Coordinates of C-alpha atoms (C1' of nucleotides) in Angstrom, one line a residue:
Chain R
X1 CA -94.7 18.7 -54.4
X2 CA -91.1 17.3 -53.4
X3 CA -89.1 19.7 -51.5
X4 CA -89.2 23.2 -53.0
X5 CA -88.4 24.9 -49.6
X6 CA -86.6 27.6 -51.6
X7 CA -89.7 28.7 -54.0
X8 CA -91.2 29.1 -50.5
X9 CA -88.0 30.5 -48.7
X10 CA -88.3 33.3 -51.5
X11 CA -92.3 33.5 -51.9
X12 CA -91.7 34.5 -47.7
X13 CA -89.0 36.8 -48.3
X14 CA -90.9 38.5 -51.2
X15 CA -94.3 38.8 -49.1
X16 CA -92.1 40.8 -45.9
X17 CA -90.7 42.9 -49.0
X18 CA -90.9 42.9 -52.9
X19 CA -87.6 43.2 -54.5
X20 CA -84.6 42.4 -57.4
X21 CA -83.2 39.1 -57.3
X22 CA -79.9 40.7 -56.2
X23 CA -81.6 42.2 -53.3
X24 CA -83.1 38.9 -52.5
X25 CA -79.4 37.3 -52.9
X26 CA -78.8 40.4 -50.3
X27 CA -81.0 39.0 -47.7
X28 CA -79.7 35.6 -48.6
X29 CA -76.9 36.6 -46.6
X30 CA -78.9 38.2 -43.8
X31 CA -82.1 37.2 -41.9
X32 CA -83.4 34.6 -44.3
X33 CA -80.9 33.2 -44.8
X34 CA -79.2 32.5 -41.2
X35 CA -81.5 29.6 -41.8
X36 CA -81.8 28.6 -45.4
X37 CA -79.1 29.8 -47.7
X38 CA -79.3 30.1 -51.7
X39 CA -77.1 31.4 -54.2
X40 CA -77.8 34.4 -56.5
X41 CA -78.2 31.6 -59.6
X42 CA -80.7 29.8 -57.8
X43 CA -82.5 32.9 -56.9
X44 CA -82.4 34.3 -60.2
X45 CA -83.9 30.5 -61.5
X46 CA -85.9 30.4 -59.3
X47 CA -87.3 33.5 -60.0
X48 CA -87.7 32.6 -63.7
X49 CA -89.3 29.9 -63.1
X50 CA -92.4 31.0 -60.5
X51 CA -92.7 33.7 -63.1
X52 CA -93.5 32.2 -66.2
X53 CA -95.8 29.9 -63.6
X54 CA -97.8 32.8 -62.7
X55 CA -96.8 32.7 -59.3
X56 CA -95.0 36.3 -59.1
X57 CA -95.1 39.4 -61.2
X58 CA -92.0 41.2 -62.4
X59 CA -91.7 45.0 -63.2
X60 CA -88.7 46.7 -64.7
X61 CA -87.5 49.4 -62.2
X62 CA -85.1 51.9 -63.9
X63 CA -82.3 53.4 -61.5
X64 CA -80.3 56.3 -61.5
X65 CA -76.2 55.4 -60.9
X66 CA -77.0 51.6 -61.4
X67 CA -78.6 49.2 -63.2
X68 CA -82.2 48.7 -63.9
X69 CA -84.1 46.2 -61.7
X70 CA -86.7 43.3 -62.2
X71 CA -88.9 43.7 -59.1
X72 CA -90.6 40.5 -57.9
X73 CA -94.1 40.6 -56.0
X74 CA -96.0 37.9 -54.8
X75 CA -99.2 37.4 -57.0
X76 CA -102.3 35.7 -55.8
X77 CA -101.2 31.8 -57.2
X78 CA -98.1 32.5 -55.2
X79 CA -99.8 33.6 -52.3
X80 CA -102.2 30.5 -52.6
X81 CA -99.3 28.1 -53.1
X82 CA -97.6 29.3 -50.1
X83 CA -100.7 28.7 -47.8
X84 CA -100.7 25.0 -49.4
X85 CA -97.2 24.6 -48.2
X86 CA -98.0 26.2 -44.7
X87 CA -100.9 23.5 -44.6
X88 CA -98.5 20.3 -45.3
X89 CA -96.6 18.7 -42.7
X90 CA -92.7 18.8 -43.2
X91 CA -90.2 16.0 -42.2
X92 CA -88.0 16.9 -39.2
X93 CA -84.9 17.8 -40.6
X94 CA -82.0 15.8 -40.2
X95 CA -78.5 17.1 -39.2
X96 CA -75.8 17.7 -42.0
X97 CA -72.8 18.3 -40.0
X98 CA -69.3 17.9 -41.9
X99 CA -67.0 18.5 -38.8
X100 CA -68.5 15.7 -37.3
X101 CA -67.2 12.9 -39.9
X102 CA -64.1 15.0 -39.4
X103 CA -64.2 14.2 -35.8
X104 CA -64.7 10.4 -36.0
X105 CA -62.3 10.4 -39.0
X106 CA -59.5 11.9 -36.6
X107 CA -59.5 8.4 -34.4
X108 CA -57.7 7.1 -38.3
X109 CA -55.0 10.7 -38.0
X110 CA -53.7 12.3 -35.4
X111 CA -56.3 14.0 -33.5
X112 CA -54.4 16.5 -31.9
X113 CA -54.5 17.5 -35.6
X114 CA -58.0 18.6 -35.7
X115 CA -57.2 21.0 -32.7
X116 CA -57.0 24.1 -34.9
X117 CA -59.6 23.4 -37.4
X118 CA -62.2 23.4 -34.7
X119 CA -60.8 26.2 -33.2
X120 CA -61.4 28.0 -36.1
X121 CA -65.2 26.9 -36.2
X122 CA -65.7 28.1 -32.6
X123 CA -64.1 31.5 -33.6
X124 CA -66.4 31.4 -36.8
X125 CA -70.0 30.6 -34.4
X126 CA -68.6 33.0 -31.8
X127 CA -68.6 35.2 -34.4
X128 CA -72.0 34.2 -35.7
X129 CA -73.7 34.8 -32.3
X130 CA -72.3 38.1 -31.8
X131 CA -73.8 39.2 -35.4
X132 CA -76.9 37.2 -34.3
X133 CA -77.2 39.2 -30.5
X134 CA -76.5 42.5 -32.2
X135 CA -79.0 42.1 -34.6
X136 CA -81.6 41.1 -31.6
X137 CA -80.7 44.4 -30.2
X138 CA -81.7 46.4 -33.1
X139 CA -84.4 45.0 -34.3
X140 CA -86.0 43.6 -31.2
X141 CA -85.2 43.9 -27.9
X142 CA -83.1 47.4 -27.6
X143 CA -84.2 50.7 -27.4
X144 CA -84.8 51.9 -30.9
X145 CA -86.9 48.9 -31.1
X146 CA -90.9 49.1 -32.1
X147 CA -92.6 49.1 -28.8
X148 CA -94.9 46.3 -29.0
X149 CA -94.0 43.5 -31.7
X150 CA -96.6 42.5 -34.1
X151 CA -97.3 39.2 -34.9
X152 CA -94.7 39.4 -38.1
X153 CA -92.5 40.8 -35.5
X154 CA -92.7 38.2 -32.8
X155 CA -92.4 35.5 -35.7
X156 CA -88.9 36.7 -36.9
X157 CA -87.5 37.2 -33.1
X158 CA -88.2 33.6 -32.3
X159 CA -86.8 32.1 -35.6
X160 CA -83.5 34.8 -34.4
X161 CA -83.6 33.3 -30.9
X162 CA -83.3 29.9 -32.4
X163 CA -80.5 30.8 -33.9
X164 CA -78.4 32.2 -31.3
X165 CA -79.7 29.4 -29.3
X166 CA -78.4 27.2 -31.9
X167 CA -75.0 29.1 -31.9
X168 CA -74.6 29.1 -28.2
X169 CA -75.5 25.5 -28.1
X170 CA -72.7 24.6 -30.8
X171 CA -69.8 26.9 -29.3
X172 CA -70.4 25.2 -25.9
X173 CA -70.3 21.5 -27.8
X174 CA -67.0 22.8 -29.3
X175 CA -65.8 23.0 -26.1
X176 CA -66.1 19.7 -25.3
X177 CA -64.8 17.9 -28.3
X178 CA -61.9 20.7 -28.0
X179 CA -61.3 19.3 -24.3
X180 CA -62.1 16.0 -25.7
X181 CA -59.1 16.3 -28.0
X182 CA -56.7 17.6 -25.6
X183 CA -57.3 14.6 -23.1
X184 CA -56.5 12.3 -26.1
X185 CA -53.3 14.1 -26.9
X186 CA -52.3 13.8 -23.8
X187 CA -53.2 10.4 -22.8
X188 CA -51.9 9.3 -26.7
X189 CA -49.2 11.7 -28.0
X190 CA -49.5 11.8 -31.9
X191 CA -47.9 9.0 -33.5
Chain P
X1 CA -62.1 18.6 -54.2
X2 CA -65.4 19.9 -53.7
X3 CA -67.6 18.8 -51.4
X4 CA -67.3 14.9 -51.5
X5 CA -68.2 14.8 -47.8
X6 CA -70.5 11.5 -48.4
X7 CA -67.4 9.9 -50.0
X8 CA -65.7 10.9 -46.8
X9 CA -68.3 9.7 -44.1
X10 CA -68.1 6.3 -45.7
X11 CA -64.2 6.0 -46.0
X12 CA -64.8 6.7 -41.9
X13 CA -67.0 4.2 -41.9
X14 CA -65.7 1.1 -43.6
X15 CA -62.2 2.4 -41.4
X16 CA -64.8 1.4 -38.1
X17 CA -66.1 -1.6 -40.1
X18 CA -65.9 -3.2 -43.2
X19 CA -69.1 -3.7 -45.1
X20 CA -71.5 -4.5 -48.0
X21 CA -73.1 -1.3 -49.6
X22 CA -76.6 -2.5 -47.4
X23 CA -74.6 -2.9 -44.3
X24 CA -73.7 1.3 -44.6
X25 CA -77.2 2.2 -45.8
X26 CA -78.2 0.6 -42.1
X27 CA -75.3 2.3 -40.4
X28 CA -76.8 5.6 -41.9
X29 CA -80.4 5.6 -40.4
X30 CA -78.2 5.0 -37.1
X31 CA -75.1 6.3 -35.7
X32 CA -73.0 8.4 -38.6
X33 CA -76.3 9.0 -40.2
X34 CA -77.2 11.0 -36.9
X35 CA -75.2 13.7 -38.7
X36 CA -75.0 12.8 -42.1
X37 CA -77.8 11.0 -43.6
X38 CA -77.9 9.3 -47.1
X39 CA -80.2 6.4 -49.1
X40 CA -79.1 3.4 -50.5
X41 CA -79.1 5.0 -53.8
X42 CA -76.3 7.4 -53.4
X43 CA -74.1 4.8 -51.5
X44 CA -74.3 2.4 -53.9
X45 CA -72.8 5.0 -56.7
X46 CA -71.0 6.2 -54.6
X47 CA -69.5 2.8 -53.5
X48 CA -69.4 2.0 -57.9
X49 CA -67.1 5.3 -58.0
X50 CA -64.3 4.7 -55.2
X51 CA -63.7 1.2 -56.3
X52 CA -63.2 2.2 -59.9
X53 CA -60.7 4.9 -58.6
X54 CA -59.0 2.3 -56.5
X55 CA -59.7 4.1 -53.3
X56 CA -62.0 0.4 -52.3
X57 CA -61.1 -3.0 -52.6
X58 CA -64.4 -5.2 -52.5
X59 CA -64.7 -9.0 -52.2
X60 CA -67.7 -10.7 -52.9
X61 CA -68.9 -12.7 -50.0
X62 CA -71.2 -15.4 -50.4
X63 CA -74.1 -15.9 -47.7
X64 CA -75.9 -18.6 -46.6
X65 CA -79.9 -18.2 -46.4
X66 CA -79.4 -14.4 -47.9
X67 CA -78.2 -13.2 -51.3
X68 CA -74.0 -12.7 -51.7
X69 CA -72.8 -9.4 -50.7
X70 CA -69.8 -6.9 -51.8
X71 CA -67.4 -6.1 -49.0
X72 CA -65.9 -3.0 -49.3
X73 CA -62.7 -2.1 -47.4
X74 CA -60.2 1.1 -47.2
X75 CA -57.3 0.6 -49.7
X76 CA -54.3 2.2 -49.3
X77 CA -55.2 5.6 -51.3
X78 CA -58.8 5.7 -49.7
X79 CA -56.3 6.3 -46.5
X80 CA -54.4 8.8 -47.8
X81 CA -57.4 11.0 -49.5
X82 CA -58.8 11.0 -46.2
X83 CA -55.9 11.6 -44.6
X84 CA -55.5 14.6 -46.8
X85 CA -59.0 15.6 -46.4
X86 CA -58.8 15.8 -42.9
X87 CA -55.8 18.2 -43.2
X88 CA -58.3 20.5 -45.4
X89 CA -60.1 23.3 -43.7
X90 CA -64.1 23.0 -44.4
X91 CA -66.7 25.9 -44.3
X92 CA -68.5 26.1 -41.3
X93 CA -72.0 24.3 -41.5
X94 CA -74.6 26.7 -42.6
X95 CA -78.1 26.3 -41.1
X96 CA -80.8 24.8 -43.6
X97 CA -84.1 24.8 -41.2
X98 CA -87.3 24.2 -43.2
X99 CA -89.4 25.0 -40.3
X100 CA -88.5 28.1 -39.8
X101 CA -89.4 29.6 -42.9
X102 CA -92.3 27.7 -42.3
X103 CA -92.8 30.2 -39.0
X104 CA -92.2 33.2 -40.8
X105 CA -94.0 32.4 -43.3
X106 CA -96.9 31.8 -40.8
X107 CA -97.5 35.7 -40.5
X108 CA -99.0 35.6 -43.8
X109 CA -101.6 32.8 -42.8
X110 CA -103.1 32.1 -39.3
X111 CA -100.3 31.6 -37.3
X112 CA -102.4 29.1 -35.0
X113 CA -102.4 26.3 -36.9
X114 CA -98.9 25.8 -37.2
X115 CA -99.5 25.1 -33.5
X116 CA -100.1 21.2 -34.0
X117 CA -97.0 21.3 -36.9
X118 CA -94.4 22.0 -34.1
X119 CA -95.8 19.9 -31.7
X120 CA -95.5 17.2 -33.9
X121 CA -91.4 17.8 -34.6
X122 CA -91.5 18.7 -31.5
X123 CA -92.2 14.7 -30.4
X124 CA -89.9 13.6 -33.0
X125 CA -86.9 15.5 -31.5
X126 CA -87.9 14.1 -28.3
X127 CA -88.2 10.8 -29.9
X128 CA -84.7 11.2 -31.1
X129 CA -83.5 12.5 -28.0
X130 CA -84.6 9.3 -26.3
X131 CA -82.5 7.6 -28.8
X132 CA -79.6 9.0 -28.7
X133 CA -79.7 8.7 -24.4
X134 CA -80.5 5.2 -25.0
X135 CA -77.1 4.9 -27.3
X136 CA -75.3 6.8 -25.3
X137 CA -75.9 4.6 -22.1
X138 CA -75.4 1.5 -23.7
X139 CA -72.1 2.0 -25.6
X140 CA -70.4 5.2 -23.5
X141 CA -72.1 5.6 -20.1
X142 CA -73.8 2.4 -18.8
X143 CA -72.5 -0.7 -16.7
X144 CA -71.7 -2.3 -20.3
X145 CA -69.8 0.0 -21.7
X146 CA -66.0 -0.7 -22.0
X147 CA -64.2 1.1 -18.9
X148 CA -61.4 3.1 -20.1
X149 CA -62.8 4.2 -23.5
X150 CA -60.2 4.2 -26.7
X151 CA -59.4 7.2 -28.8
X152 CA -62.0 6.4 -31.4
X153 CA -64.5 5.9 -28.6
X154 CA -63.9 8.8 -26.7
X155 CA -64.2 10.9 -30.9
X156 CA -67.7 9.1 -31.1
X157 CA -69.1 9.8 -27.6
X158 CA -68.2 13.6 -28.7
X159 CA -69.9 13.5 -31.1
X160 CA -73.4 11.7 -29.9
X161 CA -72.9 14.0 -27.1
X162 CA -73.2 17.0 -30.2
X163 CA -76.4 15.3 -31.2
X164 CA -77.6 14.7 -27.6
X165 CA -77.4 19.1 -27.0
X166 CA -78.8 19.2 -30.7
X167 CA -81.7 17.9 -29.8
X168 CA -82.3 19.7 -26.4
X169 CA -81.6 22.7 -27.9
X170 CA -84.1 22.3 -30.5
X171 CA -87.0 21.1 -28.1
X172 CA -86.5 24.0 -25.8
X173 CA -86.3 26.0 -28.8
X174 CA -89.8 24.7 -30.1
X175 CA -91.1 25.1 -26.5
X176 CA -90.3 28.9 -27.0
X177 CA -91.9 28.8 -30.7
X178 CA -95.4 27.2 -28.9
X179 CA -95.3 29.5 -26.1
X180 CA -94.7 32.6 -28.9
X181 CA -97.5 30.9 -31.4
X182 CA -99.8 30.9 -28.5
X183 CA -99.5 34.5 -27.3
X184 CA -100.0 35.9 -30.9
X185 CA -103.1 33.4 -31.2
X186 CA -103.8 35.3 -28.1
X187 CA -103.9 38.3 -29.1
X188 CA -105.0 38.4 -33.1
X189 CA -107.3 35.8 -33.0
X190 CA -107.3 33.6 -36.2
X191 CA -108.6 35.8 -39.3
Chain B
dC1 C1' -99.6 -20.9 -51.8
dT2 C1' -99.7 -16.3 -51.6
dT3 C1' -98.4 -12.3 -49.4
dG4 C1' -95.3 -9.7 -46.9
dT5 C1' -90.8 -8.7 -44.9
dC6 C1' -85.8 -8.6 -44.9
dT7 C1' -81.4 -8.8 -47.2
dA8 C1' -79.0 -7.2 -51.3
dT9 C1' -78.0 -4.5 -55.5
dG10 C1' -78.8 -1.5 -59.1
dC11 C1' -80.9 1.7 -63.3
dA12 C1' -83.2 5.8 -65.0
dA13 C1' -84.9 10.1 -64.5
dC14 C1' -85.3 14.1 -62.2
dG15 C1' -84.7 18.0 -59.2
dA16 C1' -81.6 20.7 -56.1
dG17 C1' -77.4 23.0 -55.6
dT18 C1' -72.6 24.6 -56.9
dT19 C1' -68.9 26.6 -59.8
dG20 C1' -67.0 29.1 -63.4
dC21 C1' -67.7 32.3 -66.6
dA22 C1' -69.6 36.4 -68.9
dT23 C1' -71.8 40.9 -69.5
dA24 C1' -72.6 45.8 -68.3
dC25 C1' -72.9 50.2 -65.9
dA26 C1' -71.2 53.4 -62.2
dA27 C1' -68.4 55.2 -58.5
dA28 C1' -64.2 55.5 -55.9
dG29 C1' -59.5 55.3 -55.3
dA30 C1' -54.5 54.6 -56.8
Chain V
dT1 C1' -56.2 56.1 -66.5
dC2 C1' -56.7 52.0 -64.8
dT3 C1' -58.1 48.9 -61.4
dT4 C1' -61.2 47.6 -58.0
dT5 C1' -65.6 47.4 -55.8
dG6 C1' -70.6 47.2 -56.0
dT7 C1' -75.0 46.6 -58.4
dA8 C1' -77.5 43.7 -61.5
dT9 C1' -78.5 39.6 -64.5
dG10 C1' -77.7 35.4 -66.6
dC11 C1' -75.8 30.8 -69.3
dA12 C1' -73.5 26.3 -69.2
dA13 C1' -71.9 22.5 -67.1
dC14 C1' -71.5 19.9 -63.5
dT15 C1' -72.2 17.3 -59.0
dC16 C1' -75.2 16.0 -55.4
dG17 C1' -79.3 14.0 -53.8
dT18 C1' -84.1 12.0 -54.2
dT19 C1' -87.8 9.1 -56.1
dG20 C1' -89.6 5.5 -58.5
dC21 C1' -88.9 1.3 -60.2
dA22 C1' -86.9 -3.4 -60.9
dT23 C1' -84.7 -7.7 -59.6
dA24 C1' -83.9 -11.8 -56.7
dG25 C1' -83.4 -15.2 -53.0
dA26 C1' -84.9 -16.7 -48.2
dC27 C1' -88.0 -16.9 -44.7
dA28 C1' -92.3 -16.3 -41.9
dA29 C1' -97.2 -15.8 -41.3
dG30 C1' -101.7 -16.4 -42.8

DNA sequence: CTTGTCTATGCAACGAGTTGCATACAAAGA
DNA sequence: TCTTTGTATGCAACTCGTTGCATAGACAAG
């Protein structure tokens, strides 16, 4: 087994709650996928695919005002395959970060340049860790709330505080290449 | 233009340095790999492509004591299509963090024995921190370092210095995930 | 003298991920 | 009525990225 991590980003997703491959697309965008995102293509390929392997069953859910549905549960080989994966050791992963090259490509531009761009990325993680806090609220730490977390529970809010510690982390590093920029500017004015 | 973002990180590169299609592989397990990684493979294509397009020039340099080499080097339109890719907004990075679906997914097995899976990344993100302190003293901060650090110097300490908080971040985040692990192993002991 | 390591390049095959397009039904609004 | 938005699924083509394998010269250790 190579990589895979969506069959098991999906075979995760499907054990908290069955559901379409739209729906799944749905929480693609949410929870799941603040962390590992897929598009509705893969999920629907993927879907195909641990299907015909026995690894999930489908059942065609008829709606009222919409399409039908192909609901997806986790069957026992599924199950079983996830546990193998929970069992293997994963490399650490290894940081992908685009703005970065765009960073060390500015010393070859004018880096006052880049000013805006990264601007716009702060605005886009501050925006990020505001979704990320409010969802905390809801679901963990306000009022409405379940009392005491269950182990499920407890698993999701740490994976959430790891994201808005990741957020928090990266607006306060945009601060510093943004103040990092603005001393070059002014100590080279663009050519 | 798509993504292209490898063709980008090594027109920043060969800008820094000229070099043979081995010399980048190297330069990706250190430095510009930190944040964008890639095997030999893919640079060598890669490399084949953006000569063919004329965005490369390469001379063949012939060793002594080691095979002959290709030198690759920035020609004039390479410049310009990063030039113009620097100009281009990108998406903001999305997160892609295998072990946390590996923690959520732990609430469908016994969440205990993922206990001595996170302490394991856990050492290899202190491992890289190290690293990256190490760099960062000898070529920014230390007695050695040149004084009055250039533009491009000033764009790469930035940037290690993104890596460096990356890496905090993440051990005090997997400090949070042991401390959570344990308390549910705590209290549901392993099924 | 054989084995292993380092430099150096590359092919072939596969799997992962993206983009564009297409279909179809329903509801809401212009 | 016509367009847009949302639900729901899917094909085809492509690019990106990984893995396994192969070659080849130089050097060091056993």
């Amino acid at each position: 087994m190579r990589g895979m991590a969506l069959d098991h980003a999906i075979l995760v997703s499907l054990l908290e709650m069955p559901g379409s491959g739209y729906e799944l697309a749905r929480r693609f965008d949410r929870s799941i996928g603040y962390f590992w995102t897929a598009t509705h293509q893969q999920i629907y390929r993927v879907l195909g695919r641990m299907a015909a392997d026995g690894l999930l069953t489908v059942r065609e859910v008829p709606q009222q005002g919409r399409p039908d549905k192909k609901e997806y549960s986790v069957a026992a080989p599924g199950r079983a395959a996830l546990t193998r994966w929970l069992h293997e050791p994963i490399e650490p992963e290894s940081m992908r970060h685009e703005l970065a090259v765009k960073i060390r490509g500015a010393a070859f531009d004018d880096p006052a340049a880049l000013i805006r761009e990264v601007e716009r990325h702060h605005r886009a993680h501050s925006d990020r860790l505001a979704h990320y806090l409010a969802g905390e609220r809801r679901d963990f730490t306000g009022p409405a709330a379940p009392a005491p977390l269950d182990a499920g529970q407890e698993l999701q809010h740490v994976v959430l505080r790891g994201g808005i510690a990741y957020e928090r982390m990266t607006i306060a590093w945009l601060d510093d290449v943004l103040a990092t920029l603005h001393r070059i500017g002014a100590a080279t004015p663009p050519a």
